[in-house]
Short mmCIF file of C-alpha atoms in Angstrom, two decimals:
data_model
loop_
_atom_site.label_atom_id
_atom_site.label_comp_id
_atom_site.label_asym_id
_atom_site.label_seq_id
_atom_site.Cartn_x
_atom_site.Cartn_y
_atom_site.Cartn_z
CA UNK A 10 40.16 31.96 17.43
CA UNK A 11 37.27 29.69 16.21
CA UNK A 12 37.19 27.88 19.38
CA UNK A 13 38.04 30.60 21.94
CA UNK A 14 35.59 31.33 25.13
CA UNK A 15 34.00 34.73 25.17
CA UNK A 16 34.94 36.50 28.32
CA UNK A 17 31.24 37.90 28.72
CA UNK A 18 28.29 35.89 28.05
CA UNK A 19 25.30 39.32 27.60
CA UNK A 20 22.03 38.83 28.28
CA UNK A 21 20.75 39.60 25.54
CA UNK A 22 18.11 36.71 24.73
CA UNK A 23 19.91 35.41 21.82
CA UNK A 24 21.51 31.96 21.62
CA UNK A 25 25.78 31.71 20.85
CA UNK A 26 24.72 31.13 17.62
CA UNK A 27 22.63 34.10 16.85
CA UNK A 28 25.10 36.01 18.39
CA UNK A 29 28.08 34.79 16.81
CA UNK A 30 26.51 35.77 13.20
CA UNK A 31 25.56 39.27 14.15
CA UNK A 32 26.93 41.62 11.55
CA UNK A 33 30.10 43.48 12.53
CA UNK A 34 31.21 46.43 11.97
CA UNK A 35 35.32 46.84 11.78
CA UNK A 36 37.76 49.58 11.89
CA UNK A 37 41.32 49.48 10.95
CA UNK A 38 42.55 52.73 12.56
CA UNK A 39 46.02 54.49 13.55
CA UNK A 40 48.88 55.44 11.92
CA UNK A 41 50.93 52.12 10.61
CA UNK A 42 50.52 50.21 7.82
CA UNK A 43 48.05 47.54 7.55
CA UNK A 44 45.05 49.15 7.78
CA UNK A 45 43.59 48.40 4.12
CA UNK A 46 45.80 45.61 3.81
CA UNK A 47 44.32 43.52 6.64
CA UNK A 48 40.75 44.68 5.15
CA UNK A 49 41.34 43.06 1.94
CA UNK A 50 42.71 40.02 3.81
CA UNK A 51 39.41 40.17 5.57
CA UNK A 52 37.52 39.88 1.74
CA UNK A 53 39.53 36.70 0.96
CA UNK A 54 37.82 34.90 4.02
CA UNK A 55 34.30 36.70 2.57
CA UNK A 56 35.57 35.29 -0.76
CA UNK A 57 36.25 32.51 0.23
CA UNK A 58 32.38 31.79 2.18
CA UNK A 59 30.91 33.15 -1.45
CA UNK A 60 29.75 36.54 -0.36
CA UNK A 61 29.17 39.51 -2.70
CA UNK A 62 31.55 42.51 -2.11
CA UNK A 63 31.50 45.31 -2.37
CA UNK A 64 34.65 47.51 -2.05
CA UNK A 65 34.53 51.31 -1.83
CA UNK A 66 37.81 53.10 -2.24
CA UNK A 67 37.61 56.54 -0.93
CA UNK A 68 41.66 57.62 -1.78
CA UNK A 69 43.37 59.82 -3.93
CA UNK A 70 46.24 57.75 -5.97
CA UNK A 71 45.79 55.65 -8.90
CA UNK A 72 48.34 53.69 -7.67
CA UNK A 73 46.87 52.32 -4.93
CA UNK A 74 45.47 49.26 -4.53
CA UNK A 75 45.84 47.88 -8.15
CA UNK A 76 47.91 44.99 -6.97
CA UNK A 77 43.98 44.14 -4.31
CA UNK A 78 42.40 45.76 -6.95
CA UNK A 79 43.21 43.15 -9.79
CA UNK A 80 43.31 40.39 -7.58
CA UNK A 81 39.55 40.64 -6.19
CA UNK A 82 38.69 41.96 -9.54
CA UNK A 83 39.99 37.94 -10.89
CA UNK A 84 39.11 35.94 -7.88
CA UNK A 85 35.79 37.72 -8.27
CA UNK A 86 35.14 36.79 -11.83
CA UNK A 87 37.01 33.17 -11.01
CA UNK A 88 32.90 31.40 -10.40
CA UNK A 89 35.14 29.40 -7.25
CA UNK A 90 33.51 32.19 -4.52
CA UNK A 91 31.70 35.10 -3.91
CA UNK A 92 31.33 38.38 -6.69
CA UNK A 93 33.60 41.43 -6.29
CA UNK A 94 32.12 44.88 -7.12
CA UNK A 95 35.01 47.41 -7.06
CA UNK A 96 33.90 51.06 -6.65
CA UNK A 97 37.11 53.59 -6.97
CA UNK A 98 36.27 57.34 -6.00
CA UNK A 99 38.96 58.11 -8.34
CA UNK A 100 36.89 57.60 -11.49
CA UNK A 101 34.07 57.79 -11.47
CA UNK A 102 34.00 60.21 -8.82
CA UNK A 103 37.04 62.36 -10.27
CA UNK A 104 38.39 62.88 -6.77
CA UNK A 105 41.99 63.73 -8.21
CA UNK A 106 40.88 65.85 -11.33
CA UNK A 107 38.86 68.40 -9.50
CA UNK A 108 40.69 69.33 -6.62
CA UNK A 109 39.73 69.84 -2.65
CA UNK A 110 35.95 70.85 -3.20
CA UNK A 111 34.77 68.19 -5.34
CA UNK A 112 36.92 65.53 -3.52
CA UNK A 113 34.23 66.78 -0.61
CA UNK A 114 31.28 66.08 -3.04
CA UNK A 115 32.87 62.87 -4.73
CA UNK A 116 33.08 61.56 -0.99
CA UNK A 117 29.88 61.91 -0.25
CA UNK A 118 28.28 60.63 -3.56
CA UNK A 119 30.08 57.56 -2.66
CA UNK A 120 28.57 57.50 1.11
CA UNK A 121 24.89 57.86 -0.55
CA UNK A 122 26.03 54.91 -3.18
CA UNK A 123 26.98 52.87 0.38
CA UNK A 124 23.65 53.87 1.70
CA UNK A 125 21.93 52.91 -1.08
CA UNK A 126 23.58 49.12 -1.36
CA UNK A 127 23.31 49.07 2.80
CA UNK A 128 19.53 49.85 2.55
CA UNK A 129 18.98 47.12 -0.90
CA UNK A 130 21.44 44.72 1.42
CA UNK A 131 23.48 44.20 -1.76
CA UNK A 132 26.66 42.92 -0.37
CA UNK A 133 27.60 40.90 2.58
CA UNK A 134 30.66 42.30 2.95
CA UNK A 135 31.79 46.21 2.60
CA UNK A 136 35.21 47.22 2.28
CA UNK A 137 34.66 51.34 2.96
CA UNK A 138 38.84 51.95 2.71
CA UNK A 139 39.99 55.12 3.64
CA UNK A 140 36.44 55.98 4.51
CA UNK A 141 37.72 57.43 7.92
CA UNK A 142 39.26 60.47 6.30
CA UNK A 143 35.86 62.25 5.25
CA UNK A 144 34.56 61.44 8.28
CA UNK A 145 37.32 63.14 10.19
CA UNK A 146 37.58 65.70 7.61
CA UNK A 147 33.66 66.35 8.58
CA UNK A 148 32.91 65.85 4.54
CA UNK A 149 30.35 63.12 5.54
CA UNK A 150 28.83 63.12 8.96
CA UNK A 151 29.84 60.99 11.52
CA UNK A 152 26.68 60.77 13.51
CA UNK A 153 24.57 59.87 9.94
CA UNK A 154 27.23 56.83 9.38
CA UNK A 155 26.63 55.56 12.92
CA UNK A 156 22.94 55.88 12.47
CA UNK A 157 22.56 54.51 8.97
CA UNK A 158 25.43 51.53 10.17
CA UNK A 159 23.37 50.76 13.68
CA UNK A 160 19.82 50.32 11.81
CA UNK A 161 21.13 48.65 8.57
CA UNK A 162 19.08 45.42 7.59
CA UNK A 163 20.11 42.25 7.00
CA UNK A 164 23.91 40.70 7.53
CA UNK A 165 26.03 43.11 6.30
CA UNK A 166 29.36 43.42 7.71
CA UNK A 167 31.25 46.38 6.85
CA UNK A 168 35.12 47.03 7.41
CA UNK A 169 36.30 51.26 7.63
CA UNK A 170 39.75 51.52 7.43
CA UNK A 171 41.62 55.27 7.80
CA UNK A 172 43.45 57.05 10.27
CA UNK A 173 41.76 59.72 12.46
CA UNK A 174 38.68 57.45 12.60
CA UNK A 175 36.04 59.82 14.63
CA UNK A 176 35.62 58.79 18.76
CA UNK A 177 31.46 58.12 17.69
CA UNK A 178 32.64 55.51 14.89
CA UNK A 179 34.62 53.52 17.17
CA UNK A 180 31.82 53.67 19.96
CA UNK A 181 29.66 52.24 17.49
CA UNK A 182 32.02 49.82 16.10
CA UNK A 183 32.22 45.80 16.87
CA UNK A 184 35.98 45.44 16.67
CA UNK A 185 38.46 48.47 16.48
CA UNK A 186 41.87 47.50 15.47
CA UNK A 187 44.74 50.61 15.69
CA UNK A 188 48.17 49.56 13.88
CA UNK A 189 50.86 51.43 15.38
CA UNK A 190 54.57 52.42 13.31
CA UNK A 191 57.13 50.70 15.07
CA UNK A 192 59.60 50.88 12.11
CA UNK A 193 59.22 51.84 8.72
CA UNK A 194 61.77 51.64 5.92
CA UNK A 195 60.91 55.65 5.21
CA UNK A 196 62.60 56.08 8.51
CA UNK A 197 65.92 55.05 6.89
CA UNK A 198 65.67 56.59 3.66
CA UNK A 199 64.28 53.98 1.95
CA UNK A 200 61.07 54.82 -0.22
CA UNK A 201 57.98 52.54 -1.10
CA UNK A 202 58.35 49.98 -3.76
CA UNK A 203 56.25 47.88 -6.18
CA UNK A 204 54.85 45.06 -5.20
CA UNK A 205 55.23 46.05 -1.40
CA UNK A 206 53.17 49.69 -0.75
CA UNK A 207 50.95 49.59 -3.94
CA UNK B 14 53.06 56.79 -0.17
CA UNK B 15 55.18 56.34 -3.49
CA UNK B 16 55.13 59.56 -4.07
CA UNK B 17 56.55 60.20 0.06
CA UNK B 18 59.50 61.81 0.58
CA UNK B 19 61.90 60.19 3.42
CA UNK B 20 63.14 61.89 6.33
CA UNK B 21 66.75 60.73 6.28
CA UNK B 22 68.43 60.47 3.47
CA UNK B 23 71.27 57.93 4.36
CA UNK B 24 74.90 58.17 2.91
CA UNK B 25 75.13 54.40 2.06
CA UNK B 26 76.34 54.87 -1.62
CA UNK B 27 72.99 53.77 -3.18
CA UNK B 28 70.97 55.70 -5.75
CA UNK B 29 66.76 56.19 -4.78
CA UNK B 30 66.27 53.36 -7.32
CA UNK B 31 68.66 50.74 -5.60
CA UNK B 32 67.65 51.91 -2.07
CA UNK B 33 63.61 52.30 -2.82
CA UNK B 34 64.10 48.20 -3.82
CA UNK B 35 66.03 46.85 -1.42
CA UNK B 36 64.53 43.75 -0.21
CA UNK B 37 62.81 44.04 3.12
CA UNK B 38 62.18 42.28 6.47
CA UNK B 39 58.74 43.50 7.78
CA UNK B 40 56.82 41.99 10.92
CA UNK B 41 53.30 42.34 11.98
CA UNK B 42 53.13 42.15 15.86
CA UNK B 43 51.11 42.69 18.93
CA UNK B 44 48.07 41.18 20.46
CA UNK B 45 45.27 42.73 18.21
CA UNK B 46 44.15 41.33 14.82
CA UNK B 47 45.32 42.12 11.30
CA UNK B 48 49.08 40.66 11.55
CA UNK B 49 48.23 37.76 9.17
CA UNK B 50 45.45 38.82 7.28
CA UNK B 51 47.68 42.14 6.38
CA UNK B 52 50.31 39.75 5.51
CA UNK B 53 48.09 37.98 2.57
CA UNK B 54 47.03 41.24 1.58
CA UNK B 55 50.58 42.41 1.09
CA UNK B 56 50.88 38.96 -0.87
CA UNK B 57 47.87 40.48 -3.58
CA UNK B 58 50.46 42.92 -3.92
CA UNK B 59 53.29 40.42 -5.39
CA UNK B 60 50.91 38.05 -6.73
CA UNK B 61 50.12 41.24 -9.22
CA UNK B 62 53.94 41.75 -9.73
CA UNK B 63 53.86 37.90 -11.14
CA UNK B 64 56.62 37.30 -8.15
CA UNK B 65 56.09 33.66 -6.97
CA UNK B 66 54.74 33.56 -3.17
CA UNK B 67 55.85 31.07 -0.68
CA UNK B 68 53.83 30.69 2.16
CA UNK B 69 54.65 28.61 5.58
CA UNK B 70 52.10 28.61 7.71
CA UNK B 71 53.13 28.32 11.16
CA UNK B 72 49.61 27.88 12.65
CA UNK B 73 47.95 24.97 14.25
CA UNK B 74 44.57 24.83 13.66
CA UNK B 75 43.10 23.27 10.08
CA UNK B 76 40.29 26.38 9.98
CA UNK B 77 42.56 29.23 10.01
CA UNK B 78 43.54 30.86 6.98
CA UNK B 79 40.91 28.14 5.07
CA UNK B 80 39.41 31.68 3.26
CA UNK B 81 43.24 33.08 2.30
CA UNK B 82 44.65 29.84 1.28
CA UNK B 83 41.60 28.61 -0.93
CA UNK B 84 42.14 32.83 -2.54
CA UNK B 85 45.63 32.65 -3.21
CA UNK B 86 45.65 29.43 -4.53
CA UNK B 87 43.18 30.16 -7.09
CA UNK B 88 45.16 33.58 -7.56
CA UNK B 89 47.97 31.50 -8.06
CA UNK B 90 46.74 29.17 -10.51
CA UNK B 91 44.64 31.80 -12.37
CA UNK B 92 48.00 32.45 -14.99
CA UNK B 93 47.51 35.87 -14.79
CA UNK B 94 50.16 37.14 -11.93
CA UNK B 95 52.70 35.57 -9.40
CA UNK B 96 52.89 31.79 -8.00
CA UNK B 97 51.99 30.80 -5.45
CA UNK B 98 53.79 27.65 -2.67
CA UNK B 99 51.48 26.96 0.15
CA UNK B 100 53.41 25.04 2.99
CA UNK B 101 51.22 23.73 5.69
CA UNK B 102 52.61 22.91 8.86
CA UNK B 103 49.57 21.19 10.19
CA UNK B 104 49.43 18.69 7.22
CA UNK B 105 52.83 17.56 5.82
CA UNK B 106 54.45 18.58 9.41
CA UNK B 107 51.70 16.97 11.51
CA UNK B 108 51.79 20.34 13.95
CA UNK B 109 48.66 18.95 15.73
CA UNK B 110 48.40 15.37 15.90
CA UNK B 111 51.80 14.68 17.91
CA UNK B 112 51.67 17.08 20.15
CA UNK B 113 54.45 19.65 21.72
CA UNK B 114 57.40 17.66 21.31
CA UNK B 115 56.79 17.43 17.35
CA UNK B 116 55.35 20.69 17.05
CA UNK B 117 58.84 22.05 18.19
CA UNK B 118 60.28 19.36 15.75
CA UNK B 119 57.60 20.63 13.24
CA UNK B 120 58.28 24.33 13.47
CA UNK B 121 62.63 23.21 12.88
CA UNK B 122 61.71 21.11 9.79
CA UNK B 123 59.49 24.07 8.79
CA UNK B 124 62.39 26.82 9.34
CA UNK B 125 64.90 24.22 7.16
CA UNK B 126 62.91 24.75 4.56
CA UNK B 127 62.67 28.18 4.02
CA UNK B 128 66.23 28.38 4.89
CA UNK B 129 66.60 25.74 1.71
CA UNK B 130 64.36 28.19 -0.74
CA UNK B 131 66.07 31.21 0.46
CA UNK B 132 69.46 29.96 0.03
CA UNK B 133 67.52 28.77 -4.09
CA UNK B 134 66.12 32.14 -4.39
CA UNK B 135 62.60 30.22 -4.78
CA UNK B 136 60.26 32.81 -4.43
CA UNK B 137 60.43 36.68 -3.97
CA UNK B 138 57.86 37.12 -1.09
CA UNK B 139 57.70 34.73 1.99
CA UNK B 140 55.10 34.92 4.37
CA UNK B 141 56.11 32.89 7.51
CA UNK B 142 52.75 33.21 8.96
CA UNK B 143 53.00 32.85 12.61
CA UNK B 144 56.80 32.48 13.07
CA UNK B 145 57.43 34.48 15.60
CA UNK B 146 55.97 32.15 18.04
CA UNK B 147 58.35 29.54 17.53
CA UNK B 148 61.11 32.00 18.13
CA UNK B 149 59.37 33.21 21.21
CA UNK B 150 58.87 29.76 22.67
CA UNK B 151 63.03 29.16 21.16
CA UNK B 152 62.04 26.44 18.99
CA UNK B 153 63.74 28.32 16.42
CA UNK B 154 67.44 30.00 17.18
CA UNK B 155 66.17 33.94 17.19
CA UNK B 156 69.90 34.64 16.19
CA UNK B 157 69.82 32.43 13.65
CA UNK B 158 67.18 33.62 11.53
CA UNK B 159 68.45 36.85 11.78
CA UNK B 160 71.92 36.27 10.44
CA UNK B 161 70.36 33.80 7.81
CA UNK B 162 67.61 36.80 7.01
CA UNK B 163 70.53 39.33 7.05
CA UNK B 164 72.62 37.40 4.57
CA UNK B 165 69.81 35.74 2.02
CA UNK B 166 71.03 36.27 -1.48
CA UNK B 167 69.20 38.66 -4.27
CA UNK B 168 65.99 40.13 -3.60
CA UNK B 169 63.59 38.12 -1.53
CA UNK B 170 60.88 40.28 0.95
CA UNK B 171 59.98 38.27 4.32
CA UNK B 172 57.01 39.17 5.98
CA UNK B 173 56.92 37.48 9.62
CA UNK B 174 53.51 37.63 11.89
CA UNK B 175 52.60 36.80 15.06
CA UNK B 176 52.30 37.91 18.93
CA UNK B 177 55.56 38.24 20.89
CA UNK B 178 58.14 38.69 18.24
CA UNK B 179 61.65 38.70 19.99
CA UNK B 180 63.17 42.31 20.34
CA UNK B 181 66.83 40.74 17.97
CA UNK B 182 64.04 40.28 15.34
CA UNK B 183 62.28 43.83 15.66
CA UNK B 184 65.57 45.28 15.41
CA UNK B 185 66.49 43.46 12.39
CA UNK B 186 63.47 44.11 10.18
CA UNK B 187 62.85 47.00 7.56
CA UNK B 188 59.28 47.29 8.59
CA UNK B 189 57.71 46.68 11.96
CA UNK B 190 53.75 47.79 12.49
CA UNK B 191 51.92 46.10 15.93
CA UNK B 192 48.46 45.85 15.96
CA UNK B 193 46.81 46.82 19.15
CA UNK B 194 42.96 45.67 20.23
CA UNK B 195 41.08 48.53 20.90
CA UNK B 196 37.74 46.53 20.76
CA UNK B 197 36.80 43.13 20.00
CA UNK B 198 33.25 41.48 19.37
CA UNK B 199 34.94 39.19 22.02
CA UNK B 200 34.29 41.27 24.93
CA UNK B 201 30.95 41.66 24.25
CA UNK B 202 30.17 37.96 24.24
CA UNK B 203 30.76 37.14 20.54
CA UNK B 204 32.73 34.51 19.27
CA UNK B 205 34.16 34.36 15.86
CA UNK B 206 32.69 33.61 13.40
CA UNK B 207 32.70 32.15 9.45
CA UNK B 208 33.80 34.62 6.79
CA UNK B 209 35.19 36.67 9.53
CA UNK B 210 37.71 35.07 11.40
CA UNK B 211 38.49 32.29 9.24
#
């Protein structure tokens, strides 16, 4: 809500202004759906204000994400709004290929590649999806991405989406969303389909 | 997870195939953020099936959704996937200038005309962005949209947002996730801001 009053007005020397365009740091957590979904929402709006992206897909399937996937890839290279830079763990990284202990390395390759961009300020915005699970896995450590997050330069915002998103990630975290399962189709037999799940 | 298996099995005389695409009825709910912006992710999703996209935005303020709607409609006009409708209740429907009284009029005229383009087949995804507000306040006959949702012809997904959707339309839908705040920049004195919340 553009226009909505703050509850708290901190002391904290800086005017609505400055605060207001402080970088955030998101989390989509929990167990329903949503969680990357609303995080590639969020990189229309980033779009949209012609920021660079940068998205960094730390999941398994091929089949996720192509319908985001091809969409930023063309609103990207559309010249109307910001660049899209898609990074998929899945190939370059060979996260399926190589099973369980390389999945561990291929995650945290693509947390020093997020470092990297975080410390050169490359992109505005960071889409880090599915970034909770090798944090909760303990792949990639918790208490680095807090550290390296808190001290990054700049006005980067960066969205983590996952379930199982570690207690010290959320403490650190601007806004913490959890979607919750009410109902899902699975519940009634009904499996995912094109064009809806992927 | 395509690849999920369901817990239930039901004895409804469909194969997989017929049940797995099924249209659906999904709703994003509760107070936290991510109903709507999931919502236009979902829409990547169809926009890369080619499936034409209707859109009614049940909102009132001109700023929201500026990022999403600029996106799609350059998704939509890029030739390469689905089409996309964009219906604007604050423009053509005059949500904001007339006050209550028309806004409740606005919200009808609005719910005629997806009733019209479901009962045309127009488009294969329609996010009512927002609707469930003008069933909570009873603008719009809860019962009604159910039994005209229940009975729409062919294959048509509806995705409805927003805070206090009634319990006749929870129990109706395919698909029901509620997003709960856990945190918001908010609380700590932050208002929203470009990119981010709009």
């Amino acid at each position: 809500m553009p226009k909505g009053q703050p509850s708290v007005v901190p002391d904290d020397g800086l005017t609505t202004r400055q605060r207001r365009n402080r970088p955030l740091l998101a989390v989509h957590t929990g167990t329903g759906k949503g969680k990357s979904t609303a995080a590639f929402g969020l990189a229309l709006r980033a779009w949209n204000q012609g920021w660079p992206i940068g998205v960094f897909q730390f999941v398994k399937s091929a089949k996720w994400r192509v319908g985001e996937e091809r969409a930023l890839r063309v609103l990207g290279a559309s010249g109307e709004g910001g660049t899209v830079a898609w990074h998929k763990m899945g190939e370059g990284w060979s996260w399926v290929q190589r099973g369980i202990e390389s999945s561990e390395e291929a995650a945290r390759e693509g947390w020093e590649q997020v470092k990297r961009d975080l410390a050169a300020e490359t992109y505005r915005l960071y889409v880090l999806d599915e970034f909770a699970y090798p944090m909760h896995w303990g792949w990639v450590d918790t208490d680095e991405v807090v550290e390296v997050l808190r001290t990054r330069p700049g006005v980067q915002h960066v969205v983590i989406t996952g379930r199982n998103a570690p207690e010290a990630l959320l403490g650190a975290a601007d806004l913490v969303t959890e979607m919750t399962k009410v109902k899902h189709p699975m519940d009634a037999g009904q499996k995912g389909q094109r064009g809806i799940e992927w």
